[in-house]
CSV table of C-alpha atoms in Angstrom, one decimal:
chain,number,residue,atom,x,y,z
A,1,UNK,CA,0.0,0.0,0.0
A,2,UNK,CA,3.1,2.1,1.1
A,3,UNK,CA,4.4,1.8,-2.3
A,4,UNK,CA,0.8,2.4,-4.6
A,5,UNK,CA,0.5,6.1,-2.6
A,6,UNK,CA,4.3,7.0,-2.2
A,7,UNK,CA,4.0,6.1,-7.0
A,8,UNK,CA,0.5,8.3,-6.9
A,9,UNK,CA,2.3,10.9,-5.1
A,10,UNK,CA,5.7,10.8,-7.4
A,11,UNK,CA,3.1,11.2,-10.4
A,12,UNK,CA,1.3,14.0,-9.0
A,13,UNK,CA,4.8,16.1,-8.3
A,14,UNK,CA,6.0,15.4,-11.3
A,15,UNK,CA,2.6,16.8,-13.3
A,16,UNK,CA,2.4,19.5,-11.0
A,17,UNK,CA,6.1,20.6,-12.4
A,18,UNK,CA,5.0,20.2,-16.0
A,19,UNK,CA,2.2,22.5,-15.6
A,20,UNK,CA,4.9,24.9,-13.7
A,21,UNK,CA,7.5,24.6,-16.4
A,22,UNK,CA,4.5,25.6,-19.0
A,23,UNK,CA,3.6,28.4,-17.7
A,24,UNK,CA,7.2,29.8,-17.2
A,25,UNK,CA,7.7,29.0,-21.0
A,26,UNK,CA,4.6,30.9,-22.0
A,27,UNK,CA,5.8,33.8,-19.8
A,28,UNK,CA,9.4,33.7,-21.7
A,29,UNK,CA,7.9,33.8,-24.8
A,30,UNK,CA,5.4,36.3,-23.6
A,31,UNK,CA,7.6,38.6,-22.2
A,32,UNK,CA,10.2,38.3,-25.2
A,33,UNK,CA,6.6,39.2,-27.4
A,34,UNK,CA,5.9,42.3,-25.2
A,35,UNK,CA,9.2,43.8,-25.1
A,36,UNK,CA,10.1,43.4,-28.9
A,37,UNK,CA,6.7,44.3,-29.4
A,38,UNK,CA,6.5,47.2,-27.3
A,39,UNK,CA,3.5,45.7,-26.1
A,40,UNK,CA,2.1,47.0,-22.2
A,41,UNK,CA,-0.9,44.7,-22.3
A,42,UNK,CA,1.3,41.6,-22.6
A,43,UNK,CA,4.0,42.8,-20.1
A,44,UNK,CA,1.1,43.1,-17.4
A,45,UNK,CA,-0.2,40.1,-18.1
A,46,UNK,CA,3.1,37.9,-17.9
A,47,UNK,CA,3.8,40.2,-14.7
A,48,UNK,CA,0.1,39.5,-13.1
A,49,UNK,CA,0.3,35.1,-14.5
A,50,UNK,CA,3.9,35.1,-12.5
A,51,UNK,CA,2.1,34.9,-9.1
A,52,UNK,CA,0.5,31.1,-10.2
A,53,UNK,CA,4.2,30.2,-10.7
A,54,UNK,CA,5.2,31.3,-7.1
A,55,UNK,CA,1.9,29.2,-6.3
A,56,UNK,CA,2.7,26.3,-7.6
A,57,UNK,CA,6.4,26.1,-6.6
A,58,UNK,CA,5.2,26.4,-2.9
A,59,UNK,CA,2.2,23.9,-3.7
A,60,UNK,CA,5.3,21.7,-4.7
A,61,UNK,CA,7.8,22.4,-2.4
A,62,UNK,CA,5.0,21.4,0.2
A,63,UNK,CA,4.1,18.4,-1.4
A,64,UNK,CA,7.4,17.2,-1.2
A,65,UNK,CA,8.1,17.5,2.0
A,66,UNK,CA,5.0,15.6,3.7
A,67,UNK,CA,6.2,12.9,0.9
A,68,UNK,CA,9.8,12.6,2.5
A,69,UNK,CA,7.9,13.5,6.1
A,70,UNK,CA,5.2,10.5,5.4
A,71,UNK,CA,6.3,8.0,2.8
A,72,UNK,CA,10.3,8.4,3.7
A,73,UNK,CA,11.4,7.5,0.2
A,74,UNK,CA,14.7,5.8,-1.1
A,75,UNK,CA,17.2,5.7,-3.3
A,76,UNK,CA,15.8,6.7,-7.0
A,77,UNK,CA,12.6,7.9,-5.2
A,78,UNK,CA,14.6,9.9,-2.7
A,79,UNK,CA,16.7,11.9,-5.5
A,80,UNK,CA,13.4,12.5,-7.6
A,81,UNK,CA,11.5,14.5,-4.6
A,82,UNK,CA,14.9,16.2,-3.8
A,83,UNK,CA,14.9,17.3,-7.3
A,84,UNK,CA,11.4,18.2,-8.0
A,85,UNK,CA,11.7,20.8,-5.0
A,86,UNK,CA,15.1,22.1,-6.7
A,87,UNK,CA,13.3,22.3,-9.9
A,88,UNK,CA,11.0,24.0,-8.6
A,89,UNK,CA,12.9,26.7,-7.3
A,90,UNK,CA,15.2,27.2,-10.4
A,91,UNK,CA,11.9,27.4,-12.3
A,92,UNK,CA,10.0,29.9,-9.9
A,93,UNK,CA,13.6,31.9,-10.3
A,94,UNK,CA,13.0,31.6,-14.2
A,95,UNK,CA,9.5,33.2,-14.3
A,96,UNK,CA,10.8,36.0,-12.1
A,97,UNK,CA,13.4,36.8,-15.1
A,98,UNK,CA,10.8,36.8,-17.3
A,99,UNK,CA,8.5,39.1,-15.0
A,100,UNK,CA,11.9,41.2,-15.3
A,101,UNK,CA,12.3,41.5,-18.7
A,102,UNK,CA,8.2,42.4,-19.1
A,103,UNK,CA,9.0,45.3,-16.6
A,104,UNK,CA,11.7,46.6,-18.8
A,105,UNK,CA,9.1,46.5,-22.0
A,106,UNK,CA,7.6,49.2,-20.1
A,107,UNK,CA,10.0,50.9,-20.2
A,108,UNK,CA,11.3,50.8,-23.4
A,109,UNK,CA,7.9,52.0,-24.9
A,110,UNK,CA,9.3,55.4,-25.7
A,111,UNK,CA,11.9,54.3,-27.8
A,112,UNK,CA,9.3,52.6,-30.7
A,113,UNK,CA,12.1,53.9,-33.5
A,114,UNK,CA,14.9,52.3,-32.2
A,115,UNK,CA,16.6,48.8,-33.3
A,116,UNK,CA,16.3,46.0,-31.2
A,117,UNK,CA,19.5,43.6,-31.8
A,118,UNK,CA,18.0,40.1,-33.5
A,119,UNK,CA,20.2,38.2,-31.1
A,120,UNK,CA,17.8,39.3,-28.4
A,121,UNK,CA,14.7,37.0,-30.0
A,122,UNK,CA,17.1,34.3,-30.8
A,123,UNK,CA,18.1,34.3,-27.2
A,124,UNK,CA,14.7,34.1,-26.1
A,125,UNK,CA,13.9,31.2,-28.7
A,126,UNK,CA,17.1,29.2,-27.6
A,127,UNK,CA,16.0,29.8,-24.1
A,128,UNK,CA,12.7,28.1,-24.7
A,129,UNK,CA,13.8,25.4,-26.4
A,130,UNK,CA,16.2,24.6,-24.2
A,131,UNK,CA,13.6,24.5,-20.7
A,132,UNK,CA,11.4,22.3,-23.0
A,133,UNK,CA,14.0,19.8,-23.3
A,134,UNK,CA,15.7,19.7,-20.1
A,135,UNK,CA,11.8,19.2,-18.4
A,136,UNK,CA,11.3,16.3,-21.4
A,137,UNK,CA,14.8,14.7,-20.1
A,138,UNK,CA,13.6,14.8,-16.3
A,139,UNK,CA,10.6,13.0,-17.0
A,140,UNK,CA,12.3,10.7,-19.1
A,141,UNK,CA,15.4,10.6,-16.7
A,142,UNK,CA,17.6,11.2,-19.4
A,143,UNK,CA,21.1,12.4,-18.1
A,144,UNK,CA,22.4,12.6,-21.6
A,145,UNK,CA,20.1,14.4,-22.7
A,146,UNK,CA,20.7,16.6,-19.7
A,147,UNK,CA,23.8,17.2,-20.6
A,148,UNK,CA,23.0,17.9,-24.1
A,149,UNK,CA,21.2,20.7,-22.9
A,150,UNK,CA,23.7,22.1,-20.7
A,151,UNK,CA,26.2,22.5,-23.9
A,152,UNK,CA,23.5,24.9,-25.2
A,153,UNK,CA,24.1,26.9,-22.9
A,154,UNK,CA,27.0,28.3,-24.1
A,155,UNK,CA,25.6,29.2,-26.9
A,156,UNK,CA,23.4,31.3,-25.0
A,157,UNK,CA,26.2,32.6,-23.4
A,158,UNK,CA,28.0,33.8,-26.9
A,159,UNK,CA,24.6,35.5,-27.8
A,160,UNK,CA,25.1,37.4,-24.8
A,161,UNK,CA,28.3,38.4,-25.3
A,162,UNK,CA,27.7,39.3,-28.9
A,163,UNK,CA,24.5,41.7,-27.6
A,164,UNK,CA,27.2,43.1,-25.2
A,165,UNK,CA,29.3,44.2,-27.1
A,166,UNK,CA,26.8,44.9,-29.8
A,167,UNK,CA,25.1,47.7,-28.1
A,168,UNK,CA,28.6,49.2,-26.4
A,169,UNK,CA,29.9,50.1,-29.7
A,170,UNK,CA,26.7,51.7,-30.8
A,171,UNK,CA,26.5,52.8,-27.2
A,172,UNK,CA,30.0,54.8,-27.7
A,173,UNK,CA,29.2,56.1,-31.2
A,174,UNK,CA,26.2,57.9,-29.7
A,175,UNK,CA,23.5,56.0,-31.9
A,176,UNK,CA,21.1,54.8,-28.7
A,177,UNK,CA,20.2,56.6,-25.7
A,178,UNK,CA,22.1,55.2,-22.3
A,179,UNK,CA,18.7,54.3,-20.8
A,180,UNK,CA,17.7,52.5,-23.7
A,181,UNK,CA,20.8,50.6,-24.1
A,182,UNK,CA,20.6,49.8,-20.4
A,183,UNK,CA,17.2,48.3,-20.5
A,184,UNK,CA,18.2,46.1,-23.6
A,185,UNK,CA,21.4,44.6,-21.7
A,186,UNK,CA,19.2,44.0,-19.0
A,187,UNK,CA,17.0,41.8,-21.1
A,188,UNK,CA,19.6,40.3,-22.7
A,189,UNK,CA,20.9,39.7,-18.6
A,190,UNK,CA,17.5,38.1,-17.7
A,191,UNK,CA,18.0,35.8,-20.7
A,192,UNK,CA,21.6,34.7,-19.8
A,193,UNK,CA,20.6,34.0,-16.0
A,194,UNK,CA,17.4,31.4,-17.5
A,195,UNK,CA,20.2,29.4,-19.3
A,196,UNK,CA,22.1,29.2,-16.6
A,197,UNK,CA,19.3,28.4,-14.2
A,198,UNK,CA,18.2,25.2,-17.2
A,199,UNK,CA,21.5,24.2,-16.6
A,200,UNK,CA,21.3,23.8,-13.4
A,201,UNK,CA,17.8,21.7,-14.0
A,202,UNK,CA,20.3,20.1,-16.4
A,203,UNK,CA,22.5,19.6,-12.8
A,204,UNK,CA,19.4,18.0,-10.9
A,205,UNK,CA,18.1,15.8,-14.2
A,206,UNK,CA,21.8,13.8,-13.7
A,207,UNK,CA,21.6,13.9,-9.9
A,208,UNK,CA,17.9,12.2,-10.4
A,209,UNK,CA,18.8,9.6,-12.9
A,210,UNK,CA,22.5,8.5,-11.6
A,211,UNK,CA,22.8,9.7,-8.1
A,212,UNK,CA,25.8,11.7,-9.6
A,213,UNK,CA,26.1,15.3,-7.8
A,214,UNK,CA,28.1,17.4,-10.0
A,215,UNK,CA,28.8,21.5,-11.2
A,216,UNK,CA,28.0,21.3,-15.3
A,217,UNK,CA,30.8,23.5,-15.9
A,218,UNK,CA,31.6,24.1,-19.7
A,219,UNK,CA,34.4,21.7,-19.3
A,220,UNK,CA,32.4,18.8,-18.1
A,221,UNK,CA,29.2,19.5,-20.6
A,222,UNK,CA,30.4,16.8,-23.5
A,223,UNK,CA,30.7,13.5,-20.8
């Protein structure tokens, strides 16, 4: 009997997360719409939806801990409620950098004239793909796949770097406004913390599925 509630309870974590991890999506690609949009409506929307994420992470967090109080799981079962709480924390974290970069659409809606780098959507897209398949590879318990995931990261983190120094040069020839160039940087800055908040998903996806605690740093992302 133990077991049958201790399985019902696993399953019901682990669909609570998915619903989390799809609503944090459709606030990245939300608030990527509203700020190279210049769209206010959106940006308070995906500002007002990021509450139901802080929801569900506590609803999760809670969950988890009457399973460990109550149903004292071990081994396999033990590392996938330690990770679902982690998960859920890097994923509440995630919608709050999307809440941020819907706050800086509004204030970028004076500047409807000036060029947004293209880097900044592919950033956003990258971002997306990569929390789709890094919540795909911890329901599947796919460490490779985990760390597959992790080496796209730094591609997010040379699309950062290219919007940095993008936007300093044009910055220095007087082209954009400081404030304006600010704000973009800071999006770009939101962007480069949710990649490095998948990998550490990617981090917890491993730990899950090998009992293996380890730092993904870029050295150790092609094992």
């Amino acid at each position: 009997m133990t077991r049958v509630v201790l399985t019902k309870e696993l399953a019901a974590m682990q669909a609570d997360l998915l619903r989390m991890s799809s609503l944090v999506q459709t606030a990245i690609e939300r608030s990527m719409q509203a700020f190279l949009g210049l769209d206010s409506e959106i940006a308070e929307r995906v500002i007002s939806d990021d509450g139901e994420i802080n929801r569900l992470r506590f609803a999760i967090e809670d969950a988890c801990l009457q399973t460990l109080a109550t149903q004292q799981p071990a081994a396999r079962d033990l590392r996938m409620v330690l990770s679902t709480m982690t998960i859920a924390t890097e994923l509440e974290r995630m919608g709050d950098h999307a809440t941020g970069i819907a706050k800086l659409a509004l204030r970028v809606q004076d500047h409807r004239l000036a060029p947004f780098p293209a880097v900044l959507q592919q950033m956003g897209d990258l971002g997306v793909t990569m929390l789709r398949s890094v919540i795909t590879a911890f329901a599947a318990r796919d460490a490779q796949q985990a760390y597959g995931v992790a080496n796209d990261d730094e591609i997010m983190d040379a699309q950062y770097q290219a919007v940095f120094h993008k936007l300093a040069a044009q910055l220095r020839a007087d082209k954009l406004t400081t404030d304006y160039v600010l704000a973009l940087l800071f999006a770009a800055h939101n962007l480069e913390r949710i990649g490095d908040r998948i990998v550490n998903i990617c981090e917890r996806v491993i730990f899950a599925s090998s009992g293996q605690l380890k730092e993904l740093d870029e050295g150790e992302r092609n094992l």
